[in-house]
CSV table of C-alpha atoms in Angstrom, one decimal:
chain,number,residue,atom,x,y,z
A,1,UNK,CA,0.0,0.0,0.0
A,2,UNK,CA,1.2,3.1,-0.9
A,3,UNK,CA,0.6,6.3,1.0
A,4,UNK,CA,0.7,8.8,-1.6
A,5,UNK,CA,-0.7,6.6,-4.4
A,6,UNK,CA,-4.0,6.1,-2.0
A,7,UNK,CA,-4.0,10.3,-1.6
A,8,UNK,CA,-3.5,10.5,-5.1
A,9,UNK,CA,-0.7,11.2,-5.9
A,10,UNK,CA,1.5,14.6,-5.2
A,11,UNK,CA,3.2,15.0,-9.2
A,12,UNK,CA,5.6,17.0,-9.8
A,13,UNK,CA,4.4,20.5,-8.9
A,14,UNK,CA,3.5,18.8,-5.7
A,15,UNK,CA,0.8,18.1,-3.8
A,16,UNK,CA,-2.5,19.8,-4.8
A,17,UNK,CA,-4.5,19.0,-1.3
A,18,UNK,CA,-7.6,20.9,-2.4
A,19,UNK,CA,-8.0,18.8,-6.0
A,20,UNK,CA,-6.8,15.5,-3.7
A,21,UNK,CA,-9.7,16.6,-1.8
A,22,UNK,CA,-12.6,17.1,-3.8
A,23,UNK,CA,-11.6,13.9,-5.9
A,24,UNK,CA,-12.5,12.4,-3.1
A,25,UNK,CA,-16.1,10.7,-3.5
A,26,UNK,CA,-19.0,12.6,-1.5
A,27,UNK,CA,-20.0,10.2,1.1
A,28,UNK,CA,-16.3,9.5,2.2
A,29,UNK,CA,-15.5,13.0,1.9
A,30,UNK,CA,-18.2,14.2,4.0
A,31,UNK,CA,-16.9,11.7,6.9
A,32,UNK,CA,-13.2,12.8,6.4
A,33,UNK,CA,-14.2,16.0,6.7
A,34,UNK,CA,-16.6,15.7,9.9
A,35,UNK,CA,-13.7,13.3,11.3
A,36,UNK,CA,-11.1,16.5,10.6
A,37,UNK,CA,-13.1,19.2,12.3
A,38,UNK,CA,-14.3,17.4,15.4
A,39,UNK,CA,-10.6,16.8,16.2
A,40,UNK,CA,-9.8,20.5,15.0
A,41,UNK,CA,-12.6,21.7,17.2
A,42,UNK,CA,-10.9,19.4,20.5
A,43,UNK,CA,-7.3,20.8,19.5
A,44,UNK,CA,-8.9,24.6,19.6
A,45,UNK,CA,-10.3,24.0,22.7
A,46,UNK,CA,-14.0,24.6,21.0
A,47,UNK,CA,-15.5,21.5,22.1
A,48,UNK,CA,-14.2,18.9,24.8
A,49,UNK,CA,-13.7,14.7,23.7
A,50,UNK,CA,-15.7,14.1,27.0
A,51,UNK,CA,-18.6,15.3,25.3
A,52,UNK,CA,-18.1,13.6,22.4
A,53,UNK,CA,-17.3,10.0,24.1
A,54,UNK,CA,-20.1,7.3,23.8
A,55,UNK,CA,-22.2,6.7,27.5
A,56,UNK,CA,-25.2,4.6,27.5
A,57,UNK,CA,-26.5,6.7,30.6
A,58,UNK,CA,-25.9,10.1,29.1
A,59,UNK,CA,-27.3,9.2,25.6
A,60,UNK,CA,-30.3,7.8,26.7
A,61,UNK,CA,-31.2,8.5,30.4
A,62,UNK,CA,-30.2,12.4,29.8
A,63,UNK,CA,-30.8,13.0,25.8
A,64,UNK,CA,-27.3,14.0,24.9
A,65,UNK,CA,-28.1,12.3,21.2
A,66,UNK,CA,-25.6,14.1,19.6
A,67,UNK,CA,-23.0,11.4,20.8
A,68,UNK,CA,-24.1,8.8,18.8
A,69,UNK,CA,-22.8,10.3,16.0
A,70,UNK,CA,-19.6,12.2,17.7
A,71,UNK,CA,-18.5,8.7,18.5
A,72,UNK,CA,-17.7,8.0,15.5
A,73,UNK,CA,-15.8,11.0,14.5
A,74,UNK,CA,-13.1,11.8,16.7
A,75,UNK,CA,-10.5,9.4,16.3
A,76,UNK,CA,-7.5,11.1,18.9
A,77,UNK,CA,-5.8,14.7,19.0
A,78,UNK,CA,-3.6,15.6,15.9
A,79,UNK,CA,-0.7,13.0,16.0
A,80,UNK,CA,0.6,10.1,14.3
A,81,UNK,CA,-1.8,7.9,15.4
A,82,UNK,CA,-4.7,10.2,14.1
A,83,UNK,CA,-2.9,10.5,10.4
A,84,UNK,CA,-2.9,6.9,10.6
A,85,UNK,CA,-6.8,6.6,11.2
A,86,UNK,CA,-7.1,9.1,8.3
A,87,UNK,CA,-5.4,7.1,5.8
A,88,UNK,CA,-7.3,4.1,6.5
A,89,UNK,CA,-10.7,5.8,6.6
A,90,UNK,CA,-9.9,7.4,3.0
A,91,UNK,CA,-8.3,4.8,1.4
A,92,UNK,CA,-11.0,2.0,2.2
A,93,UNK,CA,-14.3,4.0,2.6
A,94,UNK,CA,-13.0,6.1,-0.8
A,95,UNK,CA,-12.0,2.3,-2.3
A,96,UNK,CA,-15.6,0.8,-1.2
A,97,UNK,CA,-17.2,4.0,-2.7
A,98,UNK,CA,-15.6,3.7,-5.9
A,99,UNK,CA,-15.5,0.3,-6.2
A,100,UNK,CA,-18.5,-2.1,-5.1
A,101,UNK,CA,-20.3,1.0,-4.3
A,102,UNK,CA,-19.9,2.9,-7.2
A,103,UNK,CA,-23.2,4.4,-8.6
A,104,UNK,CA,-25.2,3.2,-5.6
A,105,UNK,CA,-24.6,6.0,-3.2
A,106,UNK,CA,-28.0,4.6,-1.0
A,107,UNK,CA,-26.5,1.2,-0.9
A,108,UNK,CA,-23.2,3.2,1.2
A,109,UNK,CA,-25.0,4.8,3.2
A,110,UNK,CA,-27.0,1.8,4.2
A,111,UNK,CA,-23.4,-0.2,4.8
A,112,UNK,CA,-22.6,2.2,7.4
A,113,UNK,CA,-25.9,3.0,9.0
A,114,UNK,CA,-26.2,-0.9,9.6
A,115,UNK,CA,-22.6,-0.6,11.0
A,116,UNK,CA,-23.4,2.2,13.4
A,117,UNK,CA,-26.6,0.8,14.4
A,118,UNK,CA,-24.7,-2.4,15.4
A,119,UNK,CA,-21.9,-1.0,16.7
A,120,UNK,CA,-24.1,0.9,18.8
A,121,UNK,CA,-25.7,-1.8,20.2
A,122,UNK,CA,-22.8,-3.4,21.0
A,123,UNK,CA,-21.2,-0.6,22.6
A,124,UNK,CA,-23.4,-0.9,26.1
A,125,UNK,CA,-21.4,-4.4,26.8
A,126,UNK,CA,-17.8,-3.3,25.6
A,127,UNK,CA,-15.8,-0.5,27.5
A,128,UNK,CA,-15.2,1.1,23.9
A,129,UNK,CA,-16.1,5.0,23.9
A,130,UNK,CA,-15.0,6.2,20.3
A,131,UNK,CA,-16.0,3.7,17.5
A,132,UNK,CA,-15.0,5.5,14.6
A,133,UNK,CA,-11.9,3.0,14.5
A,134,UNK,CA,-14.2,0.5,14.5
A,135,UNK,CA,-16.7,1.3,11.6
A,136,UNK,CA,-13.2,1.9,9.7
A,137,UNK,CA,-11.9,-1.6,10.4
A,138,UNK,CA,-15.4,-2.8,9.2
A,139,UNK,CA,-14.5,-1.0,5.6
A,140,UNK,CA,-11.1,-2.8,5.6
A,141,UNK,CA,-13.4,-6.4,6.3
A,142,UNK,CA,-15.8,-5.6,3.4
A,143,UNK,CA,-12.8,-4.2,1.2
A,144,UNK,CA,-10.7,-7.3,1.6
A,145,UNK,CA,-13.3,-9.6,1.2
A,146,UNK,CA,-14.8,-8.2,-2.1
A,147,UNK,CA,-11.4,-8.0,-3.3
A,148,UNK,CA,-9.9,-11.9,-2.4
A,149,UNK,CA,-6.9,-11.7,-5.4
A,150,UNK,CA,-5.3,-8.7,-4.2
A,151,UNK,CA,-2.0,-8.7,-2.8
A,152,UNK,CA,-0.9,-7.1,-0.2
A,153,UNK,CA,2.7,-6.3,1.9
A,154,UNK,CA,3.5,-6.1,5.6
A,155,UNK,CA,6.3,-4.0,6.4
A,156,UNK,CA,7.7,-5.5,3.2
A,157,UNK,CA,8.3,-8.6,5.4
A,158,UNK,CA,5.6,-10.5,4.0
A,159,UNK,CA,3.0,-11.0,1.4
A,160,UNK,CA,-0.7,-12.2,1.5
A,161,UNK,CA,-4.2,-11.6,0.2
A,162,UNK,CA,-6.8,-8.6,1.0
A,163,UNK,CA,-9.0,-10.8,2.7
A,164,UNK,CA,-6.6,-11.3,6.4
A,165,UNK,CA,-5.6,-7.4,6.2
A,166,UNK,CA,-7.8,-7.0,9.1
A,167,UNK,CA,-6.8,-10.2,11.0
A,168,UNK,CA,-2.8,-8.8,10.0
A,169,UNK,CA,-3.8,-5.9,11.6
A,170,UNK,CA,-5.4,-7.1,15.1
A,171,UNK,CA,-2.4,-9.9,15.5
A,172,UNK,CA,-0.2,-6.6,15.0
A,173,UNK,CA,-2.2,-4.5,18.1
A,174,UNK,CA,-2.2,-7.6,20.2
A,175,UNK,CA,1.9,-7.7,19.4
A,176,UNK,CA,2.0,-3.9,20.6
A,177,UNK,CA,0.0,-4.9,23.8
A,178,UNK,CA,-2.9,-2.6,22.4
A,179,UNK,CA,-6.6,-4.0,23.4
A,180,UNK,CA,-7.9,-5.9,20.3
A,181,UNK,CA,-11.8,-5.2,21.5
A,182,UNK,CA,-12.3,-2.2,19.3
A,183,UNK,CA,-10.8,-4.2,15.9
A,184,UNK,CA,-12.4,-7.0,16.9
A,185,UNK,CA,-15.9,-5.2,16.6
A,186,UNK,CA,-15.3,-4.4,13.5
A,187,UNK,CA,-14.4,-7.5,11.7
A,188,UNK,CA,-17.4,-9.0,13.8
A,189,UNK,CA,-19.5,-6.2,12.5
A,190,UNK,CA,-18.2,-6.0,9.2
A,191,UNK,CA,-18.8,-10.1,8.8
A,192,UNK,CA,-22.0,-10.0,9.3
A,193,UNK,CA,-22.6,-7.1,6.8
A,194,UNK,CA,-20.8,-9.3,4.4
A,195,UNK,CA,-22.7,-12.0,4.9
A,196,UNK,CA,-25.9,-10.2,4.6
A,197,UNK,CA,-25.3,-8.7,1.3
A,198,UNK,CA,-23.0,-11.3,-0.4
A,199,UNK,CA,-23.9,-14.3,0.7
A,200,UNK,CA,-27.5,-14.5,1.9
A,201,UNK,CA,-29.0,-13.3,-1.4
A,202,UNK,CA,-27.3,-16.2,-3.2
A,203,UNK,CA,-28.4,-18.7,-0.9
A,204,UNK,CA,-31.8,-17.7,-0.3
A,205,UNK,CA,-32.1,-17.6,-4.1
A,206,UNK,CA,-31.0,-21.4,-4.4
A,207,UNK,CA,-33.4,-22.4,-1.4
A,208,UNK,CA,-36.4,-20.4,-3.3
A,209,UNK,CA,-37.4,-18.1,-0.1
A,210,UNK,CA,-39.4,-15.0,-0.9
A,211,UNK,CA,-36.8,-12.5,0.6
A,212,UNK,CA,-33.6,-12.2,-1.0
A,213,UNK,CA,-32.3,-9.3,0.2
A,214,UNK,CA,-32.4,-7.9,3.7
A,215,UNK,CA,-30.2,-4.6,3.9
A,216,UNK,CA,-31.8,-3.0,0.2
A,217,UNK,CA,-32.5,0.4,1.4
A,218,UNK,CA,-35.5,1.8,2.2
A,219,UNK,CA,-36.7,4.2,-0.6
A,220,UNK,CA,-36.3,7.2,1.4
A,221,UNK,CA,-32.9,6.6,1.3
A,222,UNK,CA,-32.6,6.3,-2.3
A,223,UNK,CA,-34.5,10.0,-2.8
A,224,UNK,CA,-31.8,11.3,-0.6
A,225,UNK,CA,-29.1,9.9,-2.2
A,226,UNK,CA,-30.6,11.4,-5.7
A,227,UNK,CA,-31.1,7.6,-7.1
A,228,UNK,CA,-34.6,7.2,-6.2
A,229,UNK,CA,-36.9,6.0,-9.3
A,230,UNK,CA,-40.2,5.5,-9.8
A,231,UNK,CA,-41.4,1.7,-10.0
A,232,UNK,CA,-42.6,0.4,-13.5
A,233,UNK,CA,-45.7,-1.2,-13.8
A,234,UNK,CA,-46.4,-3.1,-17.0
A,235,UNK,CA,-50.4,-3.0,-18.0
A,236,UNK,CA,-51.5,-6.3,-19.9
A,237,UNK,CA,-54.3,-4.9,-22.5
């Protein structure tokens, strides 16, 4: 993986951030960019991570709503660590739009509103309080699995396919003595996704049951996303 090929590229005039930027599809440019300022707003002093943190209690017992959403958008204080997050978030969730995703905007959003919905269920039981990281690892699931011929280097020391990117990934936190919970959500979360929208279609087609598809969004969605169409019906004179 290469840093500056996934940013696209810097030429030789050097990097244009702004036309990296808005080449960036909308969806996964609108969560960059909410990621950016919420840590922006913590590093000004504007707005504090504690209220920004995920609490069962304060979300639902005293209305503060607004955190099921700011959960998933700070991802640390400007550092290392926090480019880090960056790249990942762009390079998969721009990847996933542009790939599988490409032309079916509804079908995105619907990927990550089923993530945050069971992320946010899961929450309650885990002592996890950001979970951006965790709908990010999701993408990488869902990336690597749609995209099982890809190869991939670690470190340059060694060489495997997409598909165990994230499992390369949470054996390399567990070797850093890092807790594995928040990765672990998100290949369990991502899975399930996959399996949803891959896999259940096909086999519900070979058994013959009525519903094939469970996560098709809702046609709401697709009138927000701009791909909503009216349904055919054929008259028989």
């Amino acid at each position: 993986m290469d840093l500056g090929a996934a940013m696209g590229g810097a030429g030789d005039a050097g990097f244009d951030f702004m036309s990296w930027y808005m080449d960036i599809p909308v969806i996964s440019r609108l969560y960059f960019t909410g990621a950016f300022l919420t840590t922006a707003g913590c590093a000004l002093d504007l707005i504090s991570p504690f209220s920004l943190y995920f609490n069962y209690d304060l979300i639902f017992h005293q209305g503060q709503l607004w955190r099921l959403i700011t959960t998933y958008l700070f991802f640390g204080m400007f550092s290392i660590d926090f480019l880090f997050h960056m790249y990942f978030l762009v390079r998969y969730c721009r990847s996933l739009e542009e790939g599988d995703f490409r032309g079916r905007p509804a079908h995105f959003v619907m990927m990550i509103l089923f993530g945050v919905a069971f992320m946010t269920a899961v929450a309650p039981f885990v002592s996890v309080h950001f979970l951006g990281s965790s709908l990010s690892f999701m993408m990488v699931y869902v990336w690597g699995r749609r995209n099982e011929d890809m190869r991939m280097s670690f470190l340059g020391v060694f060489t495997f396919n997409a598909p165990y990117l994230p499992w390369v990934m949470l054996a390399f936190s567990m070797l850093l003595g890092h807790s594995v919970t928040i990765d672990a959500i998100g290949i369990l979360v991502g899975h399930t996704y996959y399996f949803l929208e891959y896999v259940f279609p096909t086999v519900a087609e070979i058994r013959g049951w009525k519903r094939k598809r469970i996560l098709d969004p809702p046609r709401a969605l697709h009138w927000i996303c701009g791909t909503y169409q009216e349904p055919v019906h054929l008259h028989q004179d």
